[in-house]
Every structure is written in C-alpha cells, then in structure tokens.
Coordinates of C-alpha atoms in Angstrom, one line a residue:
M1 CA 5.6 -8.4 22.5
T2 CA 4.0 -8.2 25.7
R3 CA 4.5 -4.0 27.0
R4 CA 5.7 -3.7 30.6
M5 CA 6.4 -0.6 32.5
R6 CA 6.2 1.3 35.8
L7 CA 2.8 3.1 35.2
S8 CA 2.6 6.7 36.0
D9 CA -0.7 9.2 35.7
A10 CA 1.6 11.5 33.6
G11 CA 2.8 8.2 31.2
I12 CA -0.9 7.2 30.6
L13 CA -1.6 10.5 29.1
H14 CA 1.5 9.7 26.7
F15 CA 0.1 6.6 25.4
R16 CA -0.9 6.8 21.8
P17 CA -4.1 4.7 20.1
G18 CA -2.8 2.5 17.5
G19 CA -4.3 0.0 14.7
K20 CA -5.6 -2.3 17.1
E21 CA -6.2 -2.3 20.9
Y22 CA -3.2 -3.2 23.0
T23 CA -2.5 -3.2 26.9
V24 CA 0.4 -2.1 28.8
W25 CA 1.3 -3.7 32.3
D26 CA 2.1 -2.8 35.4
T27 CA 5.8 -3.9 36.7
V28 CA 5.0 -2.4 40.2
A29 CA 1.2 -4.4 40.7
P30 CA 1.4 -7.9 38.9
G31 CA -1.9 -8.0 36.7
L32 CA -2.6 -4.5 36.5
G33 CA -2.4 -3.0 33.1
V34 CA -3.9 0.0 30.9
R35 CA -6.1 -1.0 27.6
V36 CA -5.8 1.4 24.9
R37 CA -8.3 1.3 22.2
P38 CA -7.7 2.9 18.3
A39 CA -10.4 5.4 19.5
G40 CA -8.1 6.6 22.1
S41 CA -9.8 5.4 25.4
R42 CA -7.5 4.2 28.2
A43 CA -8.9 1.7 31.2
Y44 CA -7.7 -0.1 33.8
V45 CA -7.8 -3.6 33.6
V46 CA -6.4 -6.5 36.2
L47 CA -6.2 -10.5 34.7
L48 CA -7.1 -12.8 37.2
R49 CA -5.4 -16.5 36.6
G50 CA -6.5 -19.6 38.1
P51 CA -7.3 -22.6 37.5
G52 CA -9.5 -22.1 34.8
P53 CA -9.7 -19.5 32.3
S54 CA -8.1 -16.0 33.1
K55 CA -10.5 -13.4 33.6
R56 CA -10.3 -9.4 33.0
V57 CA -11.7 -7.2 35.2
F58 CA -12.4 -3.8 34.4
L59 CA -11.3 -1.1 36.6
G60 CA -13.0 2.1 34.4
S61 CA -11.6 4.6 32.6
A62 CA -7.9 5.8 33.4
L63 CA -8.5 9.1 33.0
L64 CA -10.9 9.5 36.2
K65 CA -8.7 7.6 38.8
S66 CA -5.1 7.6 39.6
V67 CA -2.5 4.5 39.2
R68 CA -2.3 4.4 43.1
E69 CA -6.0 4.2 43.3
A70 CA -5.9 1.4 40.7
R71 CA -3.2 -0.4 41.8
R72 CA -5.2 -0.5 45.5
E73 CA -8.0 -1.9 43.7
C74 CA -6.5 -4.6 41.9
L75 CA -5.0 -5.8 45.3
L76 CA -8.8 -5.7 46.9
I77 CA -9.9 -7.7 43.8
Q78 CA -6.8 -10.2 43.7
L79 CA -7.5 -11.0 47.8
E80 CA -10.7 -11.6 47.3
G81 CA -10.1 -14.1 44.5
G82 CA -12.0 -12.2 41.7
A83 CA -15.0 -11.9 43.3
A84 CA -16.1 -9.2 41.2
G85 CA -16.4 -11.5 38.3
A86 CA -14.9 -11.0 34.7
G87 CA -16.5 -8.0 33.0
A88 CA -18.0 -7.1 36.0
G89 CA -16.6 -3.3 35.7
P90 CA -15.3 -1.5 39.2
P91 CA -15.2 -3.4 41.9
P92 CA -17.9 -3.1 45.1
G93 CA -18.1 0.5 46.3
V94 CA -17.1 2.3 43.7
P95 CA -20.0 4.2 41.8
A96 CA -20.6 4.5 38.3
P97 CA -20.0 8.0 37.3
L98 CA -23.5 10.5 36.3
F99 CA -23.8 10.5 32.7
R100 CA -22.6 14.1 32.5
D101 CA -19.3 13.9 33.9
F102 CA -18.4 10.8 31.7
V103 CA -19.7 12.6 28.6
A104 CA -16.8 15.4 30.0
D105 CA -14.0 13.5 30.7
P106 CA -13.1 10.3 29.5
W107 CA -15.6 10.2 26.1
M108 CA -15.3 13.9 25.2
A109 CA -11.5 14.1 25.9
V110 CA -10.7 10.9 23.7
R111 CA -12.7 12.2 20.6
R112 CA -12.5 15.9 20.5
G113 CA -9.5 15.7 18.6
N114 CA -11.0 13.4 15.7
W115 CA -13.5 15.5 15.1
K116 CA -13.8 18.3 12.4
P117 CA -15.0 21.8 13.9
S118 CA -18.4 21.6 12.4
T119 CA -18.7 17.8 13.6
L120 CA -17.7 19.1 17.4
R121 CA -20.1 21.8 17.1
G122 CA -22.9 19.3 16.1
V123 CA -22.2 16.9 18.9
E124 CA -22.0 19.6 21.4
S125 CA -25.8 20.7 20.2
L126 CA -26.6 17.3 20.3
L127 CA -25.5 16.9 23.9
R128 CA -26.6 20.2 24.8
S129 CA -30.3 19.9 23.8
Q130 CA -31.4 16.3 24.1
L131 CA -28.8 14.0 26.0
L132 CA -27.9 16.1 28.8
P133 CA -31.6 17.3 29.5
A134 CA -32.2 13.5 29.7
F135 CA -29.7 12.3 31.3
G136 CA -27.2 14.3 32.4
D137 CA -27.8 13.9 36.2
L138 CA -28.3 10.2 36.0
P139 CA -25.5 7.3 37.0
L140 CA -24.7 5.4 34.1
D141 CA -25.6 2.4 35.7
R142 CA -29.1 3.9 36.5
I143 CA -29.7 4.6 32.5
A144 CA -32.3 1.9 31.7
R145 CA -33.8 1.0 28.1
A146 CA -37.2 2.3 29.7
D147 CA -35.6 5.7 29.8
V148 CA -33.9 5.6 26.3
D149 CA -37.4 4.5 25.2
A150 CA -39.6 7.1 26.9
W151 CA -36.8 9.9 25.8
F152 CA -36.8 9.1 22.2
E153 CA -40.4 9.0 21.7
R154 CA -40.6 12.7 23.0
A155 CA -37.8 13.6 20.8
S156 CA -39.4 12.0 17.9
A157 CA -42.5 13.7 18.1
R158 CA -40.5 17.0 18.0
S159 CA -37.9 15.8 15.1
P160 CA -37.8 12.7 14.0
G161 CA -34.2 13.2 12.1
N162 CA -32.6 14.9 15.1
A163 CA -33.6 12.4 17.5
N164 CA -32.4 9.6 15.2
K165 CA -29.0 11.7 15.3
A166 CA -29.0 12.0 18.9
L167 CA -29.8 8.2 19.5
A168 CA -26.9 7.4 17.4
L169 CA -24.7 9.8 19.4
L170 CA -26.0 8.2 22.9
R171 CA -25.1 4.5 21.7
Q172 CA -21.4 5.6 21.1
V173 CA -21.4 7.6 24.6
M174 CA -22.7 4.0 26.0
N175 CA -20.8 1.7 24.1
H176 CA -17.9 3.4 25.7
A177 CA -19.7 3.0 29.3
V178 CA -19.6 -0.6 28.3
D179 CA -16.1 -0.5 27.4
D180 CA -14.7 1.2 30.5
G181 CA -16.9 -1.2 32.7
H182 CA -19.1 1.0 33.9
V183 CA -22.6 -0.5 32.6
D184 CA -22.8 -4.5 31.7
R185 CA -24.7 -3.6 28.3
N186 CA -25.5 -0.7 26.2
P187 CA -28.9 0.4 26.8
A188 CA -29.9 2.2 23.4
R189 CA -28.8 -0.8 21.9
L190 CA -32.4 -2.6 21.1
T191 CA -33.7 1.1 20.6
R192 CA -35.2 1.7 17.0
S193 CA -34.7 4.7 14.8
N194 CA -37.4 6.3 13.1
P195 CA -37.2 5.1 9.4
R196 CA -36.2 7.6 7.0
P197 CA -37.4 8.2 3.6
R198 CA -35.6 6.9 0.8
L199 CA -33.4 9.9 -0.9
T200 CA -34.3 9.4 -4.6
R201 CA -35.6 12.5 -5.9
F202 CA -33.8 13.9 -8.9
L203 CA -35.3 16.9 -10.9
S204 CA -36.1 15.7 -14.5
A205 CA -34.9 18.5 -17.6
E206 CA -38.3 20.0 -17.5
E207 CA -38.0 20.9 -13.9
I208 CA -34.5 22.0 -13.9
V209 CA -35.9 24.6 -16.6
R210 CA -38.7 25.4 -14.6
L211 CA -36.0 26.0 -11.4
H212 CA -34.2 28.4 -13.4
E213 CA -37.5 30.3 -14.8
A214 CA -38.5 30.6 -11.4
L215 CA -35.1 31.9 -10.2
D216 CA -35.0 34.5 -12.7
A217 CA -38.4 35.4 -11.9
C218 CA -37.5 36.0 -8.3
V219 CA -34.6 38.0 -8.9
A220 CA -36.6 40.3 -11.4
E221 CA -39.2 41.0 -8.4
R222 CA -36.3 41.5 -5.8
P223 CA -32.7 42.0 -7.1
D224 CA -31.6 41.7 -3.2
R225 CA -32.2 38.1 -3.9
E226 CA -29.6 37.4 -6.5
M227 CA -26.9 36.3 -4.1
Q228 CA -29.4 33.9 -2.8
A229 CA -30.1 32.7 -6.3
E230 CA -26.6 32.5 -7.4
I231 CA -26.0 30.1 -4.3
L232 CA -28.5 27.9 -5.5
R233 CA -27.8 27.8 -9.0
L234 CA -24.0 26.9 -8.1
L235 CA -25.5 23.8 -5.9
L236 CA -27.0 22.8 -8.9
Y237 CA -24.1 23.4 -11.1
T238 CA -21.8 21.5 -9.0
G239 CA -23.6 18.9 -6.6
C240 CA -21.4 20.6 -3.9
R241 CA -23.1 20.2 -0.5
K242 CA -24.7 23.9 1.1
S243 CA -22.0 24.5 3.7
E244 CA -19.5 24.4 0.7
I245 CA -20.8 26.8 -1.3
K246 CA -22.3 29.1 1.2
D247 CA -18.7 29.1 3.1
L248 CA -16.9 29.2 -0.2
R249 CA -13.8 31.7 0.3
W250 CA -11.7 33.2 -2.5
S251 CA -8.8 31.9 -1.6
E252 CA -10.6 28.2 -2.3
V253 CA -11.1 29.6 -6.4
C254 CA -8.1 28.2 -8.4
G255 CA -9.5 28.8 -11.7
D256 CA -11.5 26.1 -13.3
T257 CA -11.3 24.5 -9.8
L258 CA -12.6 24.7 -6.1
R259 CA -9.9 23.3 -3.5
L260 CA -11.8 23.0 -0.7
A261 CA -9.9 23.1 2.3
D262 CA -12.8 22.0 4.9
A263 CA -15.3 19.9 3.0
K264 CA -17.3 16.6 5.0
T265 CA -15.1 14.1 4.0
G266 CA -11.9 16.4 4.0
P267 CA -10.1 18.8 1.4
R268 CA -11.4 18.0 -1.8
T269 CA -11.1 19.7 -5.2
V270 CA -14.4 20.4 -7.4
F271 CA -14.0 20.8 -11.0
L272 CA -16.2 23.9 -12.7
S273 CA -18.1 23.6 -16.0
A274 CA -18.4 27.0 -17.8
D275 CA -22.0 27.6 -16.2
A276 CA -20.3 27.3 -12.3
R277 CA -17.0 29.3 -14.0
A278 CA -19.6 32.2 -15.0
V279 CA -21.3 32.5 -11.4
I280 CA -18.1 32.4 -9.7
E281 CA -17.0 35.6 -12.0
R282 CA -20.4 37.2 -11.7
Q283 CA -19.4 37.6 -7.9
R284 CA -15.7 38.1 -8.5
R285 CA -17.0 41.6 -10.4
A286 CA -19.9 42.4 -8.0
R287 CA -17.7 42.6 -4.6
E288 CA -14.7 41.8 -2.5
G289 CA -13.7 40.4 0.7
T290 CA -12.9 37.2 2.0
F291 CA -15.9 35.0 0.9
V292 CA -17.4 34.7 -2.0
F293 CA -20.6 35.2 -0.8
P294 CA -20.5 37.4 2.1
S295 CA -23.1 38.5 4.6
P296 CA -24.5 41.7 4.3
V297 CA -25.2 42.2 7.5
V298 CA -22.3 41.2 9.3
P299 CA -18.8 42.3 8.0
G300 CA -16.2 39.8 7.3
K301 CA -18.6 36.8 7.5
P302 CA -19.9 34.3 5.5
L303 CA -24.2 34.7 4.1
G304 CA -24.8 32.1 6.9
N305 CA -27.5 29.5 6.7
E306 CA -30.1 31.9 5.4
L307 CA -31.5 30.5 2.1
S308 CA -35.2 31.6 2.6
L309 CA -35.4 32.3 -1.4
W310 CA -35.3 28.3 -1.8
H311 CA -38.9 27.9 -0.5
R312 CA -40.2 30.6 -2.5
V313 CA -38.6 29.2 -5.8
R314 CA -39.5 25.5 -5.1
E315 CA -43.3 26.9 -4.4
R316 CA -43.2 28.9 -7.6
A317 CA -41.4 26.0 -9.6
G318 CA -44.0 23.4 -8.4
L319 CA -41.3 21.5 -6.8
A320 CA -42.8 21.2 -3.2
D321 CA -41.4 17.7 -2.7
V322 CA -37.9 18.8 -3.6
R323 CA -35.5 19.5 -0.9
L324 CA -32.1 21.7 -1.0
H325 CA -30.2 18.8 -0.8
D326 CA -32.1 17.2 -4.2
L327 CA -29.5 19.7 -6.1
R328 CA -26.7 17.7 -5.4
H329 CA -28.8 14.2 -6.3
T330 CA -29.6 16.0 -9.2
Y331 CA -26.2 16.8 -10.3
A332 CA -25.6 13.2 -9.9
S333 CA -28.0 11.8 -11.7
Q334 CA -27.6 13.7 -14.7
A335 CA -23.9 12.8 -14.6
V336 CA -24.8 8.8 -14.9
M337 CA -27.7 9.8 -17.6
S338 CA -24.3 11.2 -20.0
G339 CA -22.4 8.1 -19.3
V340 CA -20.1 9.2 -16.4
P341 CA -18.8 6.2 -14.4
L342 CA -20.0 5.6 -10.9
P343 CA -16.0 5.9 -10.0
V344 CA -15.9 9.4 -11.8
V345 CA -19.2 10.4 -10.0
A346 CA -18.0 9.8 -6.7
R347 CA -14.8 11.5 -7.1
L348 CA -16.9 14.6 -8.0
L349 CA -19.6 14.5 -5.3
G350 CA -16.3 14.2 -3.0
H351 CA -17.6 10.6 -1.8
S352 CA -15.4 8.5 0.7
E353 CA -17.3 5.1 0.5
P354 CA -18.5 4.0 -2.8
R355 CA -21.7 2.7 -1.0
M356 CA -22.9 6.0 -1.2
T357 CA -22.3 6.7 -4.7
M358 CA -24.0 3.3 -5.5
R359 CA -27.5 4.5 -5.2
Y360 CA -27.4 6.5 -8.4
A361 CA -26.4 2.9 -10.2
H362 CA -30.2 2.5 -11.4
V363 CA -30.7 6.1 -12.7
G364 CA -29.1 5.1 -15.7
D365 CA -31.3 2.2 -16.6
R366 CA -33.6 3.7 -18.9
E367 CA -30.7 4.8 -21.1
I368 CA -29.2 1.1 -21.0
V369 CA -32.5 -0.6 -21.6
E370 CA -33.2 1.7 -24.8
A371 CA -29.4 1.0 -26.0
A372 CA -30.0 -3.1 -25.1
E373 CA -33.3 -2.4 -27.6
R374 CA -31.0 -1.1 -30.3
I375 CA -28.6 -3.7 -30.3
G376 CA -31.1 -6.2 -30.0
Q377 CA -32.9 -4.9 -33.2
A378 CA -29.3 -4.1 -35.4
I379 CA -28.6 -8.1 -34.5
T380 CA -32.2 -9.1 -35.8
R381 CA -31.4 -6.9 -39.3
V382 CA -28.2 -9.1 -39.3
L383 CA -29.8 -12.2 -39.1
D384 CA -32.5 -11.3 -41.0
G385 CA -30.5 -10.3 -43.8
P386 CA -31.1 -8.3 -46.8
G387 CA -34.7 -8.7 -48.0

C-alpha cells in the first residue's frame, strides 16, 4: 500500500526501518518521497514521470537537509524536466558532504544503535586510526579508486589484517553514499583484500599435553602467572573466545554453565566440563569481586588484554605457529573427533551461521576412513564364510 503524508522534519525522524525498503510520499510536493531502508538510512527521492519509464532522482540523506529544502530541490528538478537524470544524486550546485561529516551523520547515526559496545569501539578505532586520516577532508565524490588503492597499500604494509577490516568498513560507508545519491559508484568495490591464511591449525593430543606441561612449568617458576595460566586452560576446556573468559563475571557463572550476557553473537550458554568447573572453583576460593579474573592493578576491572604468558608458553611447548584462537579450534576439533554432531558443535561454540562450523567437517575424516575399513573387513569375513 502506498504511504502518503505531509512530510515534516520531526516526522521523518520517527520513520522506523522494516524488513524491506519502503517510501513515504509527500502530500505537499507531488513526486517527493523519503525512502527508508532496512539498515535505517533515510533518503529523499524525486519520482519523475514522462513519456518513457519513470525515473527516480536521489537528493541525499533526509537527515542532512530539511523538508523545505527538499521540496525546493524537487520543484527545480521537475521544472528542468528531470535534466539531472535518474540516479544522478543531488541536483547540480549541491556539493557532496565531506567524508568525515557523512560518517558522523547519517552513516553512524543510523548504525550506532545496532552495534554492540565492543563492535562500536572497533568501528570507532578503525575510523580514527585509518579512514578519517586518509579520507576525512575529501568530499565523497572526490574519493577515487586510485586514492583507495594507495591508502590500502600503505595500510597493508603495517598490518594486512587490520587493513582488511578498514577496507570492509570503507566499503560500507561508500555503499551508503551511493544509496544516498552522493556518488555514482563505490570507489572501494574493486580493491582486493589481502589473502588470509587458512585457519586449520589444531593441537594434537601430544601437543595438548606439551601445552599443559609448559603451563605448569611457567607457573612453578613464577606463581604470579597463575591467573593467566588458568585463563589459557579455560579457553582450551570451553572453546570460548578470549574476551568471553577474560571479562567473565561471577554473575555469569551458574553451576555447570556459563550464561554469557555479551558474547560475540549475543547471549549464550557455555556448558562446563569437570576440568572447566575445577578452574572456576579455584578462582572462587582464591579471590572475591565482580570478575572471575580481576585486574591485579586496577580494582573493579577485569584482567584486561594482557596475556603475555601465552607467548612464553607457546615457545616453551614448541608451538610457535599456534595462535591463541587456535585453542578454540582445538576444542572444536576434539569435539568432532569424539563423534559430536556438527549442529551440537555449533551450539557449543556459539556459531550464528552453519558455515562457520562446517570448516571442522573434515576433522573426523580419518576416523571415518578407519570405520569404513573396519566395516569392509567385517563384510569380507561374512562373504568368505567359515574357513
């Protein structure tokens, strides 16, 4: 059903995004509407009708100009017979906003409420350290692919992984700029991300033993390493992400489970093995407070990102190529090799998408081959009969 109303600046702010895009048409200026996208962006659009197919001209974000200004631009376009052309963005004479202004509003304005605090901190960090220094002072329509490629090459020389994250963020911003009619195409769309190594490193049974021996030896040398060692053990016993254990609160410990309130994919339940429960109980006996692993330096705060013990333990155990996140992969691989179905593994890991768990599907191939061999031998014995 067509939506029509007298558009107002206050009314536009109350438009709610739905499951699909919709447009609210103005009853004062025929042909003027506000398009609302599922992501939350709101853009003025002018519908031009003529002898051929109807055309739409985007006037930019509805958060950056008033309804009165949009009505005036709509009338100018209609008087000019749609000379600006469909999809040409704002009419001539309306400059594109600077990258930094566009990021501040509307882009951040419509997305901020959809992010978790940790995600918002990551976005703000990438903007502050990468994108704003490179593109902040440029109008959106002056950012060319050559600019993007040059920046990405410099950023990749420092940190390929971080450059990939910043590039993905830049693409999101510029896609929004395309949707709002400020640019014709995304200048970052053809820049190729840095290749990522295949994340298939799992610890073998023998390596797991070496890891625990190295942990015990490091703590024996310096007892003040005990808290970091316990975090590392719990990461292996639960398959949790580092932040989920590092920031763990006592209020999230519920008997045989952890009820995480702010996991990466939202609240989730982690089921504890006997070894994991033992680690938790040792912390309960050792200290009190809000956090299971509190900072020894800042009262009332978690331990923080400091896990320097991992590098020492890794070297001591002869596991120089193993990353901290590989403990999570190891937990998953042990589950698969123990016959745990992939849907159950997905629940254990808190995966939101099945494809994330499917990377472990091949881990049990050796056991499957061995089982097939045993079945084949049994059938052969039946066929051969008593002899």
